[in-house]
Coordinates of C-alpha atoms in Angstrom, one line a residue:
M1 CA -43.4 -11.3 119.8
K2 CA -47.0 -12.8 119.4
K3 CA -47.3 -16.3 119.6
V4 CA -49.9 -17.4 117.2
Y5 CA -51.5 -20.8 116.8
P6 CA -52.3 -21.5 113.3
V7 CA -55.9 -22.9 112.6
S8 CA -56.1 -26.2 111.0
Y9 CA -58.6 -26.2 108.1
K10 CA -57.6 -29.8 107.8
L11 CA -60.2 -30.5 110.4
Q12 CA -63.2 -29.5 108.6
K13 CA -62.7 -32.8 106.5
G14 CA -62.9 -34.9 109.6
M15 CA -66.7 -35.3 110.6
N16 CA -65.7 -37.1 114.1
E17 CA -63.1 -33.9 114.7
K18 CA -66.0 -31.4 114.0
L19 CA -68.4 -33.4 116.0
I20 CA -65.8 -33.8 119.0
L21 CA -64.4 -30.5 118.9
N22 CA -68.1 -29.0 119.0
I23 CA -69.2 -31.1 122.0
I24 CA -65.8 -29.8 123.8
R25 CA -66.5 -26.3 123.3
R26 CA -70.2 -26.3 124.2
D27 CA -69.9 -28.8 126.8
G28 CA -66.5 -28.6 128.2
P29 CA -64.4 -29.0 130.3
I30 CA -65.9 -32.8 129.6
S31 CA -64.3 -36.1 130.0
R32 CA -63.4 -38.5 127.2
A33 CA -65.6 -40.9 128.6
D34 CA -68.6 -38.4 128.3
I35 CA -67.6 -37.3 124.8
S36 CA -68.0 -41.0 124.1
K37 CA -71.4 -41.3 125.4
K38 CA -72.6 -37.9 123.6
T39 CA -71.5 -38.9 120.5
N40 CA -71.5 -42.6 120.6
L41 CA -68.2 -42.8 119.3
T42 CA -65.8 -45.7 120.6
P43 CA -63.5 -44.4 123.4
P44 CA -60.1 -45.3 121.4
T45 CA -61.9 -43.0 118.6
V46 CA -62.4 -40.3 121.0
T47 CA -59.0 -40.5 122.4
N48 CA -57.1 -40.7 118.9
V49 CA -59.3 -37.3 117.8
I50 CA -58.4 -35.3 121.1
N51 CA -54.7 -36.6 120.7
K52 CA -55.0 -34.8 117.1
L53 CA -56.9 -31.9 118.7
V54 CA -54.2 -31.3 121.3
E55 CA -51.4 -31.3 118.8
E56 CA -53.0 -28.7 116.8
N57 CA -53.3 -26.6 120.1
L58 CA -57.0 -26.4 119.8
V59 CA -57.6 -28.5 122.9
L60 CA -56.2 -28.8 126.3
E61 CA -56.3 -31.8 128.8
D62 CA -55.0 -29.9 131.8
I63 CA -57.8 -30.4 134.2
M64 CA -58.8 -33.3 136.4
G65 CA -62.6 -34.0 137.4
E66 CA -64.6 -35.8 140.2
S67 CA -63.6 -39.3 140.8
S68 CA -66.3 -42.1 141.0
G69 CA -64.2 -44.6 142.8
G70 CA -61.2 -45.0 140.5
R71 CA -58.7 -42.9 139.1
P72 CA -60.1 -39.1 138.5
P73 CA -60.8 -38.6 134.7
Q74 CA -58.6 -36.2 133.1
L75 CA -61.1 -33.1 131.2
V76 CA -60.3 -31.6 128.1
R77 CA -61.5 -28.0 127.0
L78 CA -61.0 -25.8 124.1
N79 CA -57.9 -23.9 124.3
P80 CA -59.0 -20.2 124.7
E81 CA -55.8 -18.8 122.7
A82 CA -56.7 -21.5 119.8
F83 CA -57.6 -18.0 117.7
N84 CA -59.6 -15.1 118.1
I85 CA -63.3 -13.8 116.9
V86 CA -64.3 -10.7 115.6
V87 CA -67.9 -9.6 115.8
T88 CA -69.1 -6.3 114.7
H89 CA -73.1 -5.8 115.8
V90 CA -74.9 -2.7 113.8
S91 CA -77.9 -1.8 115.7
S92 CA -80.2 1.2 115.0
N93 CA -78.3 3.7 117.0
K94 CA -74.8 2.3 117.7
L95 CA -71.8 0.1 116.2
T96 CA -70.4 -2.4 118.7
G97 CA -67.3 -4.5 117.9
Y98 CA -65.9 -7.1 119.9
L99 CA -62.5 -9.1 120.0
T100 CA -62.8 -12.6 121.7
D101 CA -61.2 -15.7 122.5
A102 CA -62.0 -18.9 121.6
Y103 CA -64.1 -19.2 124.8
L104 CA -66.1 -15.9 123.2
K105 CA -64.7 -14.2 126.1
V106 CA -64.2 -10.3 125.3
S107 CA -61.0 -8.9 125.5
K108 CA -61.5 -5.6 123.7
K109 CA -64.9 -3.8 123.0
V110 CA -65.4 -1.0 121.1
V111 CA -68.5 1.4 120.4
Y112 CA -69.7 4.2 118.3
D113 CA -72.7 6.2 118.1
I114 CA -74.0 6.2 114.3
E115 CA -77.7 7.7 115.0
R116 CA -76.6 10.7 112.5
L117 CA -74.2 9.0 110.2
E118 CA -75.2 8.4 106.5
K119 CA -75.5 4.7 105.5
Q120 CA -72.0 4.6 103.2
K121 CA -70.4 6.3 106.5
I122 CA -71.5 3.5 108.4
L123 CA -70.1 0.8 106.4
D124 CA -66.9 2.6 106.4
L125 CA -66.9 2.8 110.0
M126 CA -67.7 -1.1 110.3
F127 CA -64.6 -1.7 108.2
E128 CA -62.4 0.6 110.7
V129 CA -63.8 -1.4 113.4
I130 CA -62.8 -4.7 111.8
D131 CA -59.4 -3.7 111.0
E132 CA -58.7 -2.3 114.4
L133 CA -60.0 -5.5 116.2
I134 CA -58.1 -7.7 113.7
K135 CA -54.6 -5.6 114.5
S136 CA -55.5 -5.8 118.2
A137 CA -55.8 -9.9 118.1
S138 CA -53.2 -12.0 120.0
Q139 CA -54.1 -14.8 117.8
E140 CA -55.1 -15.8 114.3
V141 CA -58.9 -14.3 113.4
P142 CA -60.2 -17.1 110.8
A143 CA -63.5 -15.6 110.3
L144 CA -65.8 -12.6 110.9
G145 CA -69.1 -12.0 112.4
V146 CA -71.6 -9.4 111.3
V147 CA -74.9 -8.9 113.2
V148 CA -77.4 -6.4 111.8
H149 CA -81.1 -5.3 113.3
G150 CA -83.8 -5.9 110.8
P151 CA -84.2 -8.8 108.0
V152 CA -81.5 -10.8 106.4
K153 CA -80.6 -13.2 104.2
A154 CA -78.1 -14.8 106.1
R155 CA -76.9 -17.3 103.5
E156 CA -76.4 -14.5 100.7
G157 CA -75.1 -12.5 103.9
V158 CA -77.4 -9.5 102.9
S159 CA -78.5 -6.7 105.0
V160 CA -82.4 -6.7 103.5
F161 CA -83.7 -3.4 105.3
A162 CA -82.3 -2.2 108.5
P163 CA -84.5 0.3 109.7
N164 CA -83.0 4.0 110.9
I165 CA -79.6 3.5 109.3
G166 CA -81.0 3.3 105.8
W167 CA -79.5 -0.1 104.4
R168 CA -81.6 -2.1 101.9
N169 CA -79.9 -4.9 100.1
V170 CA -76.6 -4.4 101.3
P171 CA -74.4 -7.3 100.2
I172 CA -72.6 -7.3 103.7
K173 CA -70.6 -10.7 103.5
K174 CA -69.5 -9.8 99.8
L175 CA -67.9 -6.3 100.8
V176 CA -66.3 -7.7 104.0
Q177 CA -65.0 -10.7 102.5
E178 CA -63.3 -8.6 99.7
R179 CA -62.1 -6.2 102.4
F180 CA -60.5 -8.5 104.5
K181 CA -60.2 -12.1 102.5
K182 CA -61.6 -14.2 105.4
P183 CA -65.1 -16.0 105.8
V184 CA -67.8 -13.8 106.8
C185 CA -71.3 -14.8 108.7
V186 CA -74.0 -12.2 108.8
E187 CA -77.1 -12.8 110.9
N188 CA -80.1 -10.9 112.1
D189 CA -79.5 -9.5 115.9
V190 CA -82.9 -11.6 117.4
R191 CA -81.7 -14.7 115.7
A192 CA -78.3 -14.8 117.1
M193 CA -79.5 -13.3 120.5
G194 CA -81.9 -16.6 120.5
L195 CA -78.9 -18.8 119.3
G196 CA -77.0 -17.6 122.2
E197 CA -80.0 -18.3 124.8
F198 CA -80.2 -21.7 123.1
Y199 CA -76.6 -22.6 123.9
Y200 CA -75.5 -20.8 126.7
G201 CA -78.5 -19.2 128.3
S202 CA -82.3 -19.9 129.5
G203 CA -82.5 -22.6 126.5
K204 CA -79.3 -24.6 127.1
G205 CA -79.8 -28.3 127.6
V206 CA -83.3 -28.3 125.4
D207 CA -83.9 -29.6 121.8
N208 CA -85.7 -26.8 120.7
L209 CA -86.9 -23.1 121.5
V210 CA -88.6 -20.0 120.7
F211 CA -86.8 -16.9 121.6
L212 CA -89.3 -13.8 121.6
K213 CA -87.2 -10.1 122.0
I214 CA -89.7 -7.6 123.3
G215 CA -88.4 -4.2 122.7
Y216 CA -89.1 -1.3 120.3
G217 CA -90.4 -3.8 117.9
I218 CA -91.3 -7.8 118.5
G219 CA -88.7 -10.1 117.1
S220 CA -88.2 -13.8 117.2
A221 CA -86.4 -16.8 116.4
I222 CA -87.1 -20.5 115.9
I223 CA -84.5 -22.9 116.9
F224 CA -84.3 -26.6 116.2
D225 CA -81.4 -29.1 117.4
G226 CA -79.3 -25.8 117.1
K227 CA -80.5 -24.8 113.7
I228 CA -82.4 -22.0 113.1
F229 CA -85.7 -22.3 111.0
R230 CA -85.6 -19.5 108.5
G231 CA -88.7 -20.6 106.1
I232 CA -88.7 -20.8 102.2
S233 CA -87.9 -16.9 102.3
D234 CA -85.4 -16.5 105.3
S235 CA -88.4 -14.6 107.3
A236 CA -90.0 -17.7 109.5
G237 CA -91.0 -16.6 113.0
E238 CA -92.7 -13.3 112.2
F239 CA -94.6 -13.7 115.6
G240 CA -94.8 -10.1 115.7
H241 CA -96.9 -9.4 113.1
T242 CA -99.6 -12.1 114.0
T243 CA -103.2 -10.8 114.6
V244 CA -104.1 -10.9 118.4
D245 CA -107.1 -8.3 118.2
I246 CA -108.6 -7.6 114.6
G247 CA -110.1 -4.2 116.3
G248 CA -106.4 -3.3 117.5
P249 CA -104.4 -0.6 116.7
R250 CA -102.7 0.1 113.4
C251 CA -99.3 -1.7 113.2
N252 CA -95.9 -0.1 111.3
C253 CA -96.6 -3.1 108.8
G254 CA -99.8 -1.6 107.8
N255 CA -101.9 -4.3 109.4
Y256 CA -104.3 -3.7 112.5
G257 CA -104.2 -5.7 116.0
C258 CA -100.5 -7.3 115.3
L259 CA -98.9 -8.4 118.7
E260 CA -96.1 -5.9 118.0
A261 CA -98.6 -3.0 118.0
L262 CA -100.3 -4.1 121.3
S263 CA -97.1 -5.7 123.4
S264 CA -93.8 -4.1 122.3
E265 CA -92.3 -1.4 124.1
N266 CA -93.2 1.2 121.3
A267 CA -96.8 0.3 121.9
I268 CA -96.5 0.3 125.8
V269 CA -94.9 3.9 125.8
K270 CA -97.7 5.1 122.9
A271 CA -100.6 3.7 125.3
V272 CA -99.1 5.6 128.4
V273 CA -98.8 8.8 126.3
K274 CA -102.0 8.5 125.2
D275 CA -103.7 8.5 128.5
L276 CA -101.2 11.3 129.9
K277 CA -102.5 13.5 126.8
A278 CA -106.0 12.4 128.0
G279 CA -105.4 14.0 131.5
R280 CA -104.7 10.8 133.4
M281 CA -102.4 11.6 136.4
S282 CA -99.2 9.4 136.4
L283 CA -95.8 9.5 137.5
V284 CA -94.3 9.0 134.1
R285 CA -95.4 12.7 133.6
E286 CA -92.8 13.5 136.4
L287 CA -90.3 11.3 135.5
C288 CA -89.9 12.7 131.9
D289 CA -90.1 16.4 133.1
G290 CA -93.6 17.0 131.5
N291 CA -92.1 16.3 128.0
L292 CA -94.3 13.7 126.9
E293 CA -92.2 13.6 123.7
K294 CA -89.4 12.2 125.7
V295 CA -91.1 9.2 127.3
T296 CA -89.1 6.3 127.4
P297 CA -90.1 2.2 128.3
D298 CA -87.7 2.9 131.2
H299 CA -89.9 5.7 132.3
V300 CA -92.9 3.4 132.7
Y301 CA -91.1 0.6 134.0
R302 CA -89.6 3.0 137.1
A303 CA -93.4 4.3 137.5
A304 CA -94.8 0.7 137.8
D305 CA -92.1 -0.1 140.3
R306 CA -93.4 3.0 142.6
G307 CA -96.8 1.6 142.1
D308 CA -98.0 3.8 139.6
E309 CA -101.9 2.8 138.5
L310 CA -101.4 4.2 134.8
S311 CA -98.1 2.3 134.2
L312 CA -99.2 -1.0 135.8
S313 CA -102.5 -1.3 133.9
V314 CA -100.8 -0.5 130.4
L315 CA -98.1 -3.1 131.0
Q316 CA -100.9 -5.9 132.7
E317 CA -102.8 -5.0 129.2
A318 CA -99.6 -5.7 127.1
A319 CA -98.9 -8.7 128.8
R320 CA -102.1 -10.1 128.2
Y321 CA -101.7 -10.1 124.7
L322 CA -98.4 -11.3 125.0
G323 CA -99.8 -14.1 126.7
I324 CA -102.2 -14.3 123.6
G325 CA -99.6 -14.4 121.0
I326 CA -97.4 -16.9 123.1
A327 CA -100.5 -19.2 123.3
N328 CA -100.9 -19.3 119.2
I329 CA -97.1 -19.9 119.2
I330 CA -97.4 -23.2 121.5
N331 CA -100.6 -24.1 119.9
S332 CA -99.0 -24.0 116.6
I333 CA -95.3 -25.2 117.0
N334 CA -95.3 -27.0 120.1
P335 CA -91.7 -26.0 121.5
K336 CA -90.1 -27.0 124.6
V337 CA -89.2 -23.5 125.8
I338 CA -90.2 -20.0 125.1
V339 CA -87.8 -17.2 126.0
I340 CA -88.6 -13.9 126.4
G341 CA -86.0 -11.2 126.2
G342 CA -85.2 -7.8 125.3
G343 CA -86.1 -4.6 127.2
I344 CA -89.7 -5.9 128.7
I345 CA -87.7 -8.2 130.8
K346 CA -87.1 -5.0 133.2
A347 CA -90.8 -5.4 133.8
R348 CA -91.1 -9.1 134.9
L349 CA -92.3 -8.6 138.4
H350 CA -95.3 -7.0 136.9
I351 CA -95.9 -9.0 133.9
E352 CA -94.9 -12.7 134.3
E353 CA -97.8 -13.7 136.2
I354 CA -100.5 -12.4 133.6
I355 CA -98.7 -14.0 130.7
N356 CA -98.8 -17.2 132.2
K357 CA -102.4 -17.1 133.3
S358 CA -103.3 -15.8 129.5
V359 CA -101.3 -18.6 128.0
E360 CA -102.8 -21.1 130.3
E361 CA -106.6 -19.9 129.2
R362 CA -105.8 -19.9 125.6
A363 CA -103.2 -22.7 124.7
L364 CA -104.1 -26.4 124.2
T365 CA -103.6 -28.1 128.0
N366 CA -101.3 -30.7 126.5
A367 CA -98.9 -28.2 124.8
Y368 CA -98.8 -25.5 127.6
Q369 CA -98.0 -28.1 130.3
S370 CA -95.0 -29.3 127.9
C371 CA -93.8 -26.0 127.5
D372 CA -91.6 -23.6 129.8
I373 CA -92.4 -20.0 129.5
V374 CA -88.8 -18.3 130.8
F375 CA -86.8 -14.9 130.8
S376 CA -83.5 -14.3 129.4
E377 CA -80.6 -15.1 131.4
L378 CA -77.7 -13.3 128.9
G379 CA -79.5 -10.1 128.1
D380 CA -77.6 -8.1 125.1
I381 CA -74.3 -10.2 125.5
G382 CA -76.6 -13.1 123.8
T383 CA -76.3 -11.5 120.8
L384 CA -72.6 -12.2 120.8
K385 CA -72.5 -15.4 122.0
G386 CA -75.1 -16.4 119.2
A387 CA -73.0 -14.7 116.8
G388 CA -69.7 -16.4 117.9
N389 CA -71.1 -19.6 117.7
I390 CA -72.0 -18.9 113.9
V391 CA -68.6 -17.9 113.4
M392 CA -67.5 -20.7 115.5
D393 CA -69.4 -23.4 113.1
E394 CA -67.6 -21.7 110.1
I395 CA -64.4 -22.2 111.7
L396 CA -64.6 -25.7 112.8

């Protein structure tokens, strides 16, 4: 019979308990002394709270740290078996479900192709996946996370518009809560990925960052002190739709010269195909077997790795505009770190130097020198890490 550790919702009433538990789950294993320093709580207070958390089976204290001369400190960490978390990620062409422990380690993952499913069928499948994962859990699942591509109203839990799957103003939070009688957190996939980088990836240890996901389009997340800056209508950070060339191509938003229309993977593919149709030679034609309708970003990246002139020139032009967009972000927001993620990181070797040079030429010197431009460490798993963190905040 499964041993279930009930999650104590009484902990929500104690600010010290919440503060310490969040320090442990993000920075553990950690000593009581270090917790005291990070929280400014007295050592006796920290000890009393940790004793309570141990009794609740939320924290373990079975690890010894390095000694600085005296007795080695006993480290505490989150109990991975304290509870399970279920997160579902609905992208433009697939639905992925994750069952994790309290450390966000995946114990079960299921993936379904939804490219040809109607919007109601996708909702029904999401319910089935959540139900399957809850039944597979070895511990209590106190809350659920749903990640959706496209704009969302996170507080209300509404998918405003999910391109390619036909969702418009779908009240996901309401529907899932009614079905499973559990708290539900809904977030945009790029913002979730940005949070993942903030807490567990390239942005770990900094106070603030801007995350840019360069994929088919360009999405972003602005994070200050662990919180997403959303703006008054939940649409802050649409850097992909800032103008970087008033004479540039038309963007999907209807404007001209948007960063997304010049530096996204879709823009890169369009530029390559346009030149191929004009008669330019390229390895891309060989890689796609001569079918220009089937050209993908990976074809361009692979050709660039083999020294293909057309692919390299298109990537370099996209990198130059991306640098302009990043310079605008640095000048207006002055972040500590900008993390670049998404499929574009496969071309890092060909674009990083050009991006940095373009930024240096256009950003204010003081702001540029204070900002680190880095690439994602986590990749797609960052989405799960960020979404799981949101659910953990709800639980704790």
